[in-house]
PDB file of C-alpha atoms in Angstrom:
ATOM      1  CA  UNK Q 869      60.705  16.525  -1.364  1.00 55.00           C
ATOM      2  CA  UNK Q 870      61.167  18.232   1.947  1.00 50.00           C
ATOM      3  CA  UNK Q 871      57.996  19.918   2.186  1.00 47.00           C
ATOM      4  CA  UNK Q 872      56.587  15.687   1.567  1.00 71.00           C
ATOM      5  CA  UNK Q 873      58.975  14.285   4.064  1.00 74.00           C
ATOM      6  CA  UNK Q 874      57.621  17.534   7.370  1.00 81.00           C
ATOM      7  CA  UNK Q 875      54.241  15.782   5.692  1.00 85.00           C
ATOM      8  CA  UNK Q 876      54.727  12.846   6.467  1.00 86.00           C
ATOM      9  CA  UNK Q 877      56.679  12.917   9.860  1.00 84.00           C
ATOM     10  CA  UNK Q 878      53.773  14.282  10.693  1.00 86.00           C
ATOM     11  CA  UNK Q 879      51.152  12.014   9.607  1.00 89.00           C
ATOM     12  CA  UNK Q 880      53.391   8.765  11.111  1.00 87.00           C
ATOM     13  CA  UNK Q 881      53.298  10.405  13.947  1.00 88.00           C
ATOM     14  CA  UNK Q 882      48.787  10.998  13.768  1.00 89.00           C
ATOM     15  CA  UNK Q 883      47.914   8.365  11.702  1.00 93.00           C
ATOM     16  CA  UNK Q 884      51.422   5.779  11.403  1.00 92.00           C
ATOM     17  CA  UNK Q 885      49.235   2.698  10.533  1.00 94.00           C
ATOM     18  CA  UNK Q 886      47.646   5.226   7.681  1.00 94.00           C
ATOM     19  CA  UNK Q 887      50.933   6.420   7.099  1.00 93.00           C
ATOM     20  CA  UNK Q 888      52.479   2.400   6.270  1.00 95.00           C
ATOM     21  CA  UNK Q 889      49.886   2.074   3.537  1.00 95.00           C
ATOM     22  CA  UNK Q 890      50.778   5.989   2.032  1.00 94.00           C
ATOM     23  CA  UNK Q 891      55.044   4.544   2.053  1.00 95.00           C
ATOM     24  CA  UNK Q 892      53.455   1.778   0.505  1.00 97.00           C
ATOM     25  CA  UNK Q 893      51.945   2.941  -2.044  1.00 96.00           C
ATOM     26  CA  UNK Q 894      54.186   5.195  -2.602  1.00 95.00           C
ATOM     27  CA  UNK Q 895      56.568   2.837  -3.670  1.00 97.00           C
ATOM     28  CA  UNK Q 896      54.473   0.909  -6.501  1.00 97.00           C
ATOM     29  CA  UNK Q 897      52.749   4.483  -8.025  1.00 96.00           C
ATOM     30  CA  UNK Q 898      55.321   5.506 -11.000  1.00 95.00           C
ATOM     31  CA  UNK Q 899      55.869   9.411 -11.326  1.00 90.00           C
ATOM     32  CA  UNK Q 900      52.603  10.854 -12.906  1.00 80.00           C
ATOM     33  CA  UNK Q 901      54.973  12.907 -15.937  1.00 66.00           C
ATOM     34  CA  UNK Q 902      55.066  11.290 -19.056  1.00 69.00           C
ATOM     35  CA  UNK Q 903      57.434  13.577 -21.735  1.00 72.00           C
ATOM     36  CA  UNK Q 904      56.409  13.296 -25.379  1.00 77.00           C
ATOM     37  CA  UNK Q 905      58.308  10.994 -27.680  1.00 79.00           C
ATOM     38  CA  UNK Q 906      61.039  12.103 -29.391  1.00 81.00           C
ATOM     39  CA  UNK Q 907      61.433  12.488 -33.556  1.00 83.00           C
ATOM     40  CA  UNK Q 908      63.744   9.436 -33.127  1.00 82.00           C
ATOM     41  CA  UNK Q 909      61.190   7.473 -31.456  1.00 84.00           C
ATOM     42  CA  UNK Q 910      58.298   8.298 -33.059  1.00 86.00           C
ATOM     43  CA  UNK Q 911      59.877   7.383 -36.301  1.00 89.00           C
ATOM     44  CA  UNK Q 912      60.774   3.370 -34.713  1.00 91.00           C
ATOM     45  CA  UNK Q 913      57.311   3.374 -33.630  1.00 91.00           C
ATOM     46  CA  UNK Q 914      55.888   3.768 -37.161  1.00 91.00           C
ATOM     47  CA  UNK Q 915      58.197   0.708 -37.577  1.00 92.00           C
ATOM     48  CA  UNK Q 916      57.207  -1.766 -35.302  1.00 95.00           C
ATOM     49  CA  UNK Q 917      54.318  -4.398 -35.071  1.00 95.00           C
ATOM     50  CA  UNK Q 918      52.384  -3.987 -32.046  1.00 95.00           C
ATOM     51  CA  UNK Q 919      50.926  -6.303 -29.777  1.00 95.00           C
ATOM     52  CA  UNK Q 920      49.416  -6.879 -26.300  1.00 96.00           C
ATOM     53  CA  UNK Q 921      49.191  -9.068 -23.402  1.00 96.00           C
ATOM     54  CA  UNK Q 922      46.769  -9.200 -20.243  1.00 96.00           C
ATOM     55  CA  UNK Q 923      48.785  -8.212 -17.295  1.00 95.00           C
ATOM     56  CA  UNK Q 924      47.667  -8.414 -13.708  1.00 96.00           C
ATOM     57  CA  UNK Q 925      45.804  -4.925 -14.362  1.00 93.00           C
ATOM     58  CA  UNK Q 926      45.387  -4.602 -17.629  1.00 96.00           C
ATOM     59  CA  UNK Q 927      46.795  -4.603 -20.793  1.00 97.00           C
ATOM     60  CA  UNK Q 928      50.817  -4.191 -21.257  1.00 97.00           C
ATOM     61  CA  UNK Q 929      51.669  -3.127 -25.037  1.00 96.00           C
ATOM     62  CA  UNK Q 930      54.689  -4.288 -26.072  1.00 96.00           C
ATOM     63  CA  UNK Q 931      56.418  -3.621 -29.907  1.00 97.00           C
ATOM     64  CA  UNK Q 932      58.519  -5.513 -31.995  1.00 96.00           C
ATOM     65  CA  UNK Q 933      60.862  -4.977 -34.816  1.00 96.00           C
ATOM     66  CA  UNK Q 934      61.101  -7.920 -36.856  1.00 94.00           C
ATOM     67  CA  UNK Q 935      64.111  -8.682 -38.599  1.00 91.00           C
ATOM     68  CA  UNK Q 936      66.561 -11.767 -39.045  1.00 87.00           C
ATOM     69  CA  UNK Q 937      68.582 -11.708 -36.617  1.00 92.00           C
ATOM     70  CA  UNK Q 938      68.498 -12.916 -32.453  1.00 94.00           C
ATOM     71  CA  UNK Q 939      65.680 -12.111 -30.822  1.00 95.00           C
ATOM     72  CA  UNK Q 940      66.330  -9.679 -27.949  1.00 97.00           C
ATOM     73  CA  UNK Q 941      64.329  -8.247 -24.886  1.00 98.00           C
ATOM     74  CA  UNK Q 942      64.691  -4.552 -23.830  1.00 98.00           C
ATOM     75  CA  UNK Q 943      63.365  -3.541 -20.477  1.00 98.00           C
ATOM     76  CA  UNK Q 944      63.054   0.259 -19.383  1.00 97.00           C
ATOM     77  CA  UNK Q 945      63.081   2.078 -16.309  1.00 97.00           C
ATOM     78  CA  UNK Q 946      61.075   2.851 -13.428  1.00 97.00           C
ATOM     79  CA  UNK Q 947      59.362   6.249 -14.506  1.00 95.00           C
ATOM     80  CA  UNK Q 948      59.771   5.495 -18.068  1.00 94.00           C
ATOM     81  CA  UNK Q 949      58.697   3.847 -21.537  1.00 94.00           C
ATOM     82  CA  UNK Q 950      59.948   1.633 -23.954  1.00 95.00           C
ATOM     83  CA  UNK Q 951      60.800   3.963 -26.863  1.00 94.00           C
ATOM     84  CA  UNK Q 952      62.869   6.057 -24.241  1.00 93.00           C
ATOM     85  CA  UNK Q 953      65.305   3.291 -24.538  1.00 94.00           C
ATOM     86  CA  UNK Q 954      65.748   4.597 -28.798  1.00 94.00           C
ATOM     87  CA  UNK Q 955      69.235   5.234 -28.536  1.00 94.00           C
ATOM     88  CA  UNK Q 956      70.397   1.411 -27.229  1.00 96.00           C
ATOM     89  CA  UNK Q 957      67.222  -0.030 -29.922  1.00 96.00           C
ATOM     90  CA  UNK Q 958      68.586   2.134 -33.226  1.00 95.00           C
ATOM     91  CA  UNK Q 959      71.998   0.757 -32.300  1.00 95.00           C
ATOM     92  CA  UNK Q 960      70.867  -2.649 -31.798  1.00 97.00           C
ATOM     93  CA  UNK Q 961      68.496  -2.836 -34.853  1.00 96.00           C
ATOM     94  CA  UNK Q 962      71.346  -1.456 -37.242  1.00 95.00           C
ATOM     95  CA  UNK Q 963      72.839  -4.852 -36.333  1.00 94.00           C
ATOM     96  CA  UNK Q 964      70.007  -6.338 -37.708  1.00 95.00           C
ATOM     97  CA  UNK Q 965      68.747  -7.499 -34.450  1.00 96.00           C
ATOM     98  CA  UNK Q 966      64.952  -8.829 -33.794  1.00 96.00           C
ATOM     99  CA  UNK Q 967      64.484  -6.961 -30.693  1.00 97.00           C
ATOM    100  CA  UNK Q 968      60.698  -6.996 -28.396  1.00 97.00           C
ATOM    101  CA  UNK Q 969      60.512  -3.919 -25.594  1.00 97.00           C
ATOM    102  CA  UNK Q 970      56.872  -3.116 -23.713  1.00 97.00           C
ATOM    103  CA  UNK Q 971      55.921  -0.271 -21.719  1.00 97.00           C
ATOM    104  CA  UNK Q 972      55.799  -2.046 -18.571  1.00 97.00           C
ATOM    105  CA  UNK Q 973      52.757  -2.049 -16.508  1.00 97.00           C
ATOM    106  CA  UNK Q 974      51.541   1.501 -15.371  1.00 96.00           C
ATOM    107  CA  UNK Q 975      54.056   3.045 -17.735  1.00 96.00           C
ATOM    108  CA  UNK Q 976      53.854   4.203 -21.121  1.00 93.00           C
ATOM    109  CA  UNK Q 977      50.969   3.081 -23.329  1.00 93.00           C
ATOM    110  CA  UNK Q 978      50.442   0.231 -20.648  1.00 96.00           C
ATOM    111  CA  UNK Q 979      47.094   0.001 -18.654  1.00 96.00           C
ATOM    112  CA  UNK Q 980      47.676   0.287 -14.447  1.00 95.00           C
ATOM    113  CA  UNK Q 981      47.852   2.999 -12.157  1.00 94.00           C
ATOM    114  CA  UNK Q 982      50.693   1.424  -9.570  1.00 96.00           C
ATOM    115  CA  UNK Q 983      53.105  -1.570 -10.202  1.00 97.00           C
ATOM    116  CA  UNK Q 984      54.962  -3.899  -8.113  1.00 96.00           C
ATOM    117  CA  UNK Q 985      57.685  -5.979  -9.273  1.00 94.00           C
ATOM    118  CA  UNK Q 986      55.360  -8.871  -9.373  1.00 96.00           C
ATOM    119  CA  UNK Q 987      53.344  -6.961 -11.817  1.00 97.00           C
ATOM    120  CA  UNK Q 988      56.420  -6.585 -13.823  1.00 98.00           C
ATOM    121  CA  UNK Q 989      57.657  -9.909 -13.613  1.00 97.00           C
ATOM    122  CA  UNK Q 990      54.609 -11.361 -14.636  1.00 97.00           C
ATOM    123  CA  UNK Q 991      54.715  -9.124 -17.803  1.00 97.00           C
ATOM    124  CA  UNK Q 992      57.706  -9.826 -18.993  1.00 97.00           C
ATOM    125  CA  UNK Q 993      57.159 -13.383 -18.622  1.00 97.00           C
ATOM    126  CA  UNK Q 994      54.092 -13.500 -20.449  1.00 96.00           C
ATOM    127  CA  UNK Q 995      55.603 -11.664 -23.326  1.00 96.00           C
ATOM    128  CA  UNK Q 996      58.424 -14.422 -23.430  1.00 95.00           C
ATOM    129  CA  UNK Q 997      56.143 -16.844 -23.823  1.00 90.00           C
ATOM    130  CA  UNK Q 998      56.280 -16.361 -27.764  1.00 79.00           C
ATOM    131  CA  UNK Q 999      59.852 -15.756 -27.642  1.00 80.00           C
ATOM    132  CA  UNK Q1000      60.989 -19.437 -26.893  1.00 80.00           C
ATOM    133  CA  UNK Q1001      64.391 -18.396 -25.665  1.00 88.00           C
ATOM    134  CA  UNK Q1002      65.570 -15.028 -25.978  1.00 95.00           C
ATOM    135  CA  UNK Q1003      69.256 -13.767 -27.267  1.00 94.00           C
ATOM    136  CA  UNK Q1004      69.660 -11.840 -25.298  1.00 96.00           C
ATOM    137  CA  UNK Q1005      67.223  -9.671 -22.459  1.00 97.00           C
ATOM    138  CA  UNK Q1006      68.802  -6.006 -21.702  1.00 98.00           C
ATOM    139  CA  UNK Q1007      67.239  -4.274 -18.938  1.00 98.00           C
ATOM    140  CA  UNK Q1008      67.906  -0.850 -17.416  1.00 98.00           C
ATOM    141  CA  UNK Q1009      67.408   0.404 -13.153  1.00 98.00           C
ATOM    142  CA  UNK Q1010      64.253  -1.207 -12.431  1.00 98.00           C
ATOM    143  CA  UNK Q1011      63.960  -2.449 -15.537  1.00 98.00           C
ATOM    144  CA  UNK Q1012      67.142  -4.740 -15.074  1.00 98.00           C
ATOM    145  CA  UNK Q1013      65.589  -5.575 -11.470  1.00 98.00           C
ATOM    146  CA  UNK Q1014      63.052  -7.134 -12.951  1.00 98.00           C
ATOM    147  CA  UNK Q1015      64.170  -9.246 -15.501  1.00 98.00           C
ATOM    148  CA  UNK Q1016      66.936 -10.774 -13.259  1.00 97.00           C
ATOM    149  CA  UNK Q1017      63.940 -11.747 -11.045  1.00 97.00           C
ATOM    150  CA  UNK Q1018      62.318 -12.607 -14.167  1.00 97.00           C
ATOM    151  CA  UNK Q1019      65.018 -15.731 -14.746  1.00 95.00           C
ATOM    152  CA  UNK Q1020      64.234 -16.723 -11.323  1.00 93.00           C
ATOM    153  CA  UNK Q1021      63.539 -20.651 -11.319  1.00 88.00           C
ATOM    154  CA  UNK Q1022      61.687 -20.299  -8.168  1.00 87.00           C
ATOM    155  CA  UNK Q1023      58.516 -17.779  -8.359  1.00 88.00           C
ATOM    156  CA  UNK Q1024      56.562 -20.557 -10.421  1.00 90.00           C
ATOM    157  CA  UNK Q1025      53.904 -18.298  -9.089  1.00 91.00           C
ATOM    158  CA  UNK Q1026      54.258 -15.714 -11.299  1.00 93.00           C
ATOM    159  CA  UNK Q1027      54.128 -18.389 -14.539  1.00 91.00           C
ATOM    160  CA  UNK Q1028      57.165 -19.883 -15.947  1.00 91.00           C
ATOM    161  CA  UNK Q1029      60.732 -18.462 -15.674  1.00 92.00           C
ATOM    162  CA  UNK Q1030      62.141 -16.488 -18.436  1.00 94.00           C
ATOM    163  CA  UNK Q1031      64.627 -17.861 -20.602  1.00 94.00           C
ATOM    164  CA  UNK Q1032      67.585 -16.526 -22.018  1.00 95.00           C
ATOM    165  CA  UNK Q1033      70.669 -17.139 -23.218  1.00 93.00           C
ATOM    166  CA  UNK Q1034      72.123 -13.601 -21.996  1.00 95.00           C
ATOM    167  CA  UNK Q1035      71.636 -10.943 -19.687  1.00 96.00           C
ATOM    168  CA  UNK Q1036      72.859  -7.272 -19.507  1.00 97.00           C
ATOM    169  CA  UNK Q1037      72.112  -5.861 -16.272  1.00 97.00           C
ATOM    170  CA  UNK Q1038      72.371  -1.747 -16.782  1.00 98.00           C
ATOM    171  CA  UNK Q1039      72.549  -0.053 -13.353  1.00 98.00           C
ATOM    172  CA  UNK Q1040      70.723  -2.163 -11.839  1.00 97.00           C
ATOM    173  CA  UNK Q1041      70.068  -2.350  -8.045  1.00 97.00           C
ATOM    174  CA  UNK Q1042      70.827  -5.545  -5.814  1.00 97.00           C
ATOM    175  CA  UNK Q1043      68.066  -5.032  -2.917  1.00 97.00           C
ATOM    176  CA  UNK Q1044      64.175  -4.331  -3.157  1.00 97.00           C
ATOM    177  CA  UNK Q1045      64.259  -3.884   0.452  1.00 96.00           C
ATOM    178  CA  UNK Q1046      67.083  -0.914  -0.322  1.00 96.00           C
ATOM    179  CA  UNK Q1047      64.739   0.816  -2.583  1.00 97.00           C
ATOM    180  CA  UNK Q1048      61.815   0.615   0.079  1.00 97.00           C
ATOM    181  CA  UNK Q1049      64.376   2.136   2.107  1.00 95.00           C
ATOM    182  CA  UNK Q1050      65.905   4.699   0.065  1.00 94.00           C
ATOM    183  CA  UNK Q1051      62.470   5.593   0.230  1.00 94.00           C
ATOM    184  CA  UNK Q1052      61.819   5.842   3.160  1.00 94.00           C
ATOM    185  CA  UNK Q1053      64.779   7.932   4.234  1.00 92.00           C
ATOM    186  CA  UNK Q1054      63.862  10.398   1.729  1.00 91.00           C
ATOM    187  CA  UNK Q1055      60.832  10.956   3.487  1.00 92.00           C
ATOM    188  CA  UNK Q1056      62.166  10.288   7.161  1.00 89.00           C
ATOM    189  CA  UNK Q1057      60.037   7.294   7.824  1.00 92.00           C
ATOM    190  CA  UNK Q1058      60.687   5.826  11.331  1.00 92.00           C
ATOM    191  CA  UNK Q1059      61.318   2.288  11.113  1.00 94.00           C
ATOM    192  CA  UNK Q1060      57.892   0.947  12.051  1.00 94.00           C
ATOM    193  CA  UNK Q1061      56.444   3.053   9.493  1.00 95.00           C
ATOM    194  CA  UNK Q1062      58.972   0.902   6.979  1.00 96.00           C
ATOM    195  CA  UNK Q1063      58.116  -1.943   8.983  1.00 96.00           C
ATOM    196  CA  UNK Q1064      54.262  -2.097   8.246  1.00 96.00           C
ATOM    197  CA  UNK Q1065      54.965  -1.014   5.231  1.00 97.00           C
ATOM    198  CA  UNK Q1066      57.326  -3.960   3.832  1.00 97.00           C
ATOM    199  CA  UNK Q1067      54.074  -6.028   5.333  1.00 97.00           C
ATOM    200  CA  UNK Q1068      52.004  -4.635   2.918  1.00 97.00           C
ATOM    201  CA  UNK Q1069      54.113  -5.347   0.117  1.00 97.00           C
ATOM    202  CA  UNK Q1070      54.606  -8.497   0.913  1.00 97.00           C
ATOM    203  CA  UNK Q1071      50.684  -8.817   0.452  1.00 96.00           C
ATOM    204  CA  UNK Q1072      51.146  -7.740  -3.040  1.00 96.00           C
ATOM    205  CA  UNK Q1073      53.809  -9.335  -3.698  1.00 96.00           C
ATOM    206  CA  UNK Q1074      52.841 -12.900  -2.279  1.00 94.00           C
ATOM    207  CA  UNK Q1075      56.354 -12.821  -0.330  1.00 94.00           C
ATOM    208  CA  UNK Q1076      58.207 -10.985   1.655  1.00 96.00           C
ATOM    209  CA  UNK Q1077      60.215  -7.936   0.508  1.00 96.00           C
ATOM    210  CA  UNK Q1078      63.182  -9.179   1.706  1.00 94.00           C
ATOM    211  CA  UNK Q1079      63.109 -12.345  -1.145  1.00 94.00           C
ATOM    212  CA  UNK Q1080      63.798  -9.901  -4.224  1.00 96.00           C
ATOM    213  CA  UNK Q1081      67.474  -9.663  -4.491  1.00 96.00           C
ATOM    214  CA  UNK Q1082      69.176  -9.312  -7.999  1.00 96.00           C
ATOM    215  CA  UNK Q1083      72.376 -11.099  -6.655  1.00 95.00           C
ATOM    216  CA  UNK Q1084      70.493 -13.505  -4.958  1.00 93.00           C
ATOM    217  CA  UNK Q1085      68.500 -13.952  -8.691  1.00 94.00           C
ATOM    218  CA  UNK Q1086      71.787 -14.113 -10.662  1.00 94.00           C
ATOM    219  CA  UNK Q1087      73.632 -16.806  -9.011  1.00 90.00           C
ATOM    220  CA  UNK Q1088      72.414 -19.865 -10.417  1.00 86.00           C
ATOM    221  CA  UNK Q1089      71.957 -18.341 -14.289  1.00 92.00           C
ATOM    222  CA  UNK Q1090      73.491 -20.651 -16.147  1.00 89.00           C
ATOM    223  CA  UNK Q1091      73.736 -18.032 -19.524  1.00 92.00           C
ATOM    224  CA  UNK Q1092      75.751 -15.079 -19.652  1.00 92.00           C
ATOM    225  CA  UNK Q1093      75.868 -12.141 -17.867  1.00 95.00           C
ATOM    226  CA  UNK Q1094      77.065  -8.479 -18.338  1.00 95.00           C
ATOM    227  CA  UNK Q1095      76.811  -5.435 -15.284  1.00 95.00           C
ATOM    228  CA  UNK Q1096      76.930  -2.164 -16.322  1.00 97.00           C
ATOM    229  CA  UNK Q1097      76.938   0.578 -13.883  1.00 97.00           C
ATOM    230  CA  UNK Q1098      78.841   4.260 -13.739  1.00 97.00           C
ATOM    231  CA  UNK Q1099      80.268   5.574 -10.795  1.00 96.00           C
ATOM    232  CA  UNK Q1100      78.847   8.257 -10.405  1.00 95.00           C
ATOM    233  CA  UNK Q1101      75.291   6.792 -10.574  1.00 97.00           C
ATOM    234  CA  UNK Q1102      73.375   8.665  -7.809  1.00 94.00           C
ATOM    235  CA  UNK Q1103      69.931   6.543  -7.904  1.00 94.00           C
ATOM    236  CA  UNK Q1104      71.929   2.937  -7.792  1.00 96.00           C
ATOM    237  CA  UNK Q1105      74.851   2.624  -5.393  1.00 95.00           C
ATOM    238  CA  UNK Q1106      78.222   1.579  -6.807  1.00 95.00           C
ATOM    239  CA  UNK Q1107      77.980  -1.151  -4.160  1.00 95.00           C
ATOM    240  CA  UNK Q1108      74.863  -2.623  -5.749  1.00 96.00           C
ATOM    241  CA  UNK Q1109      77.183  -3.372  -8.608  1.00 95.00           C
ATOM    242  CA  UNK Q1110      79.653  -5.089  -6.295  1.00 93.00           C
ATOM    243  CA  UNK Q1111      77.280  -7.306  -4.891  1.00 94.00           C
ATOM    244  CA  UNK Q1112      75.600  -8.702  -8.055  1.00 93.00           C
ATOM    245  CA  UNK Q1113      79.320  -8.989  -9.461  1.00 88.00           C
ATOM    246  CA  UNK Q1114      79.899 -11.109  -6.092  1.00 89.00           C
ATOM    247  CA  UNK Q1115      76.310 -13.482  -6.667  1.00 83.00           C
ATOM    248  CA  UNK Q1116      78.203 -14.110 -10.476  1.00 84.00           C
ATOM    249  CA  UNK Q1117      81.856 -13.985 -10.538  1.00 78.00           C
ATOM    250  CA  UNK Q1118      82.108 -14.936 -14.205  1.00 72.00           C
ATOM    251  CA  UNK Q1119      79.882 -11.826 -15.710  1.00 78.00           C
ATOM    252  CA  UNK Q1120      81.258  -9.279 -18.053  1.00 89.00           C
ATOM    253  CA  UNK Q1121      81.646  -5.799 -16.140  1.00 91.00           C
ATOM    254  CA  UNK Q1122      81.745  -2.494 -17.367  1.00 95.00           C
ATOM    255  CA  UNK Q1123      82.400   0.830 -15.151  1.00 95.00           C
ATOM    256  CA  UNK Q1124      82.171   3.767 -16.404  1.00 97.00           C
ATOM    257  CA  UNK Q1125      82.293   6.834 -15.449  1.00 96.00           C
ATOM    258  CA  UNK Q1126      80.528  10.523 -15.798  1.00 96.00           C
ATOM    259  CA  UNK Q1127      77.322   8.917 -17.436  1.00 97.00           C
ATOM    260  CA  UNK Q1128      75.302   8.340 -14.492  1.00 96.00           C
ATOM    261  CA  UNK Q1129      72.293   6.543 -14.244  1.00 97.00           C
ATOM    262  CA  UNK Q1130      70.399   7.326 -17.208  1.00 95.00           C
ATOM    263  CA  UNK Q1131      73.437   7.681 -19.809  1.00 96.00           C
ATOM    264  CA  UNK Q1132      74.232   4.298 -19.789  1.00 97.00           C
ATOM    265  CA  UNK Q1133      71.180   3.639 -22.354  1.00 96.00           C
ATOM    266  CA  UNK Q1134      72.481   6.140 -25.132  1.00 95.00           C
ATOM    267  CA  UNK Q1135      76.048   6.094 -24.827  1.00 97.00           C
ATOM    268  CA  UNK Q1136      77.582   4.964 -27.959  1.00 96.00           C
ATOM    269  CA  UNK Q1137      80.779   3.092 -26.292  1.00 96.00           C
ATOM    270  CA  UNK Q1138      78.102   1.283 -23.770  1.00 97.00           C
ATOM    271  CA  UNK Q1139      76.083   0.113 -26.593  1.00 97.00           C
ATOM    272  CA  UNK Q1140      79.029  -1.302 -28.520  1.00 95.00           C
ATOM    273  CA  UNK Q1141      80.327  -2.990 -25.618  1.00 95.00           C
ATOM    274  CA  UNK Q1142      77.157  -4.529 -25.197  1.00 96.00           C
ATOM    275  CA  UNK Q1143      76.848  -5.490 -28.778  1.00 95.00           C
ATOM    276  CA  UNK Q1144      80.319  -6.737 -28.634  1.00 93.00           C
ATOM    277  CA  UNK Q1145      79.525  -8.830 -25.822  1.00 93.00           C
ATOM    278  CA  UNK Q1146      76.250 -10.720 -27.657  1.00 92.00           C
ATOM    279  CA  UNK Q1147      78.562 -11.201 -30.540  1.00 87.00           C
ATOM    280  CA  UNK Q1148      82.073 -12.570 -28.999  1.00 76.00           C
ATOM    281  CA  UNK Q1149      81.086 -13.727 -25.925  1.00 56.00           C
ATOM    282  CA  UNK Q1150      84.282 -12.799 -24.194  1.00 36.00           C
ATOM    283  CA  UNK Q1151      85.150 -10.706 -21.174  1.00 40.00           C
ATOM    284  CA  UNK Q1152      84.841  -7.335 -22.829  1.00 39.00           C
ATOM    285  CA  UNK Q1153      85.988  -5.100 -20.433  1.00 37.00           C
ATOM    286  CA  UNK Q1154      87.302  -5.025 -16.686  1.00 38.00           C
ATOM    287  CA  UNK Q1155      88.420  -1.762 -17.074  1.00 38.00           C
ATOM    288  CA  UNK Q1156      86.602   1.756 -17.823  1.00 42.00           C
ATOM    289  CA  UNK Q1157      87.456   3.043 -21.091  1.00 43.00           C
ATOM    290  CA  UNK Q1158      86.888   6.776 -19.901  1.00 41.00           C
ATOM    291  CA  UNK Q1159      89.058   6.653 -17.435  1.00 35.00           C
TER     292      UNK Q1159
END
């Protein structure tokens, strides 16, 4: 990363309209490594009926286990795929669960070479579509970005809102214009390179940047809602956490602590809490447990 961010002070400084469209793309092109599935994994894919929808650039595969119970929605991460979320999905279908998760466009099995969170959005409402109203939707970083947007009663553009009775929100950030930034900062961008660069996006996106906001997206949900984060989450500040808390004082919250960002989706404690919390429908916890 240091050796790209001497790269690209120097090409904002040549070429900085050039360099606007590289931050922007940039921040819609997932990371090109895709790890092999896991034994676990591979053995719930054998499992699970498979099905596809046509995205904005292609086909998005998404998989279902069918069983009696609530139908739920799982939503991965930014970098990711749907069966790396096999921890939280054995948990949940030993419950007897009905539970739906996609690779997400430009991810996974999923046709698309970069993807926006309109992209996503779009995705996850088309797959709903079936659904009627889901359980419950689950969604992890970028993945939990997305489907509070997804709820959203006011992007008719991107096809009818999502609708669900719950939503767990796992380390998810507040801010799309944060991300741009984070970024940017990792590559030393000067601010008219971010600028330009939000333009762009805005583009794509049919709306400014500056619109996506997951507190923002949560305040008028009328279902319930759970935030999940760990404090020592590196990618997603604790403050992100705060804020969406703030847009929703009556979610369920859980901190924890020494999981980071990616534990959250196979810790055992996280995924009872959350299973607690579809089943009661109480405040589960206000407090850590591993403190």
């Amino acid at each position: 990363m240091f050796l790209h961010s001497i790269w690209f002070r120097f090409l904002a400084r040549a070429l900085p309209v050039y360099a606007s469209h590289v931050l922007a793309r940039r921040f819609v092109t997932p990371p090109a490594s895709r790890p092999a599935l896991s034994s676990e994994a591979k053995e719930l894919l054998e499992q699970a009926e498979c099905g596809a929808v046509d995205g904005v650039d292609g086909k998005v595969r998404y998989y279902r286990w069918r069983q009696g119970g609530p139908r739920l929605m799982l939503v991965h991460g930014w970098g990711k795929k749907a069966l790396d979320m096999a921890p939280l999905l054995t948990g949940l279908l030993a419950r007897g669960y009905d539970v739906t998760v996609a690779d997400m466009p430009a991810h996974g099995s999923s046709e698309g070479r970069t993807a926006s969170f309109r992209e996503w959005i779009i995705a996850l409402r088309l797959i709903s579509r079936s659904a009627g109203r889901w359980n419950c939707v689950i969604g992890h970083g970028y993945g939990a970005f997305a489907a509070a947007m997804a709820i959203r009663e006011d992007l008719p553009q991107y096809g009818a809102a999502l609708n669900t009775h719950r939503l767990v929100l796992l380390a998810c950030p507040d801010r799309a214009s944060d991300m741009l930034g984070e970024l940017a900062s990792s590559l030393h961008a000067p601010a008219e390179t971010v600028v330009r660069a939000e333009a762009l996006l805005g583009q794509r996106l049919r709306m400014a940047i500056g619109h996506f906001s997951a507190s923002r997206a949560v305040r008028h949900f009328k279902g319930q809602l759970m935030g999940v984060h760990d404090a020592e989450d590196t990618r997603v500040p604790l403050a992100d956490f705060a804020a969406i808390q703030a847009g929703q004082p009556l979610a369920e919250r859980l901190l924890t602590t020494g999981l980071g960002h990616h534990g959250l989706v196979s810790d055992p404690q996280v995924i009872e809490s959350i299973i607690d919390f579809m089943e009661v429908g109480q405040r589960i916890l206000v407090a850590s447990p591993y403190r």
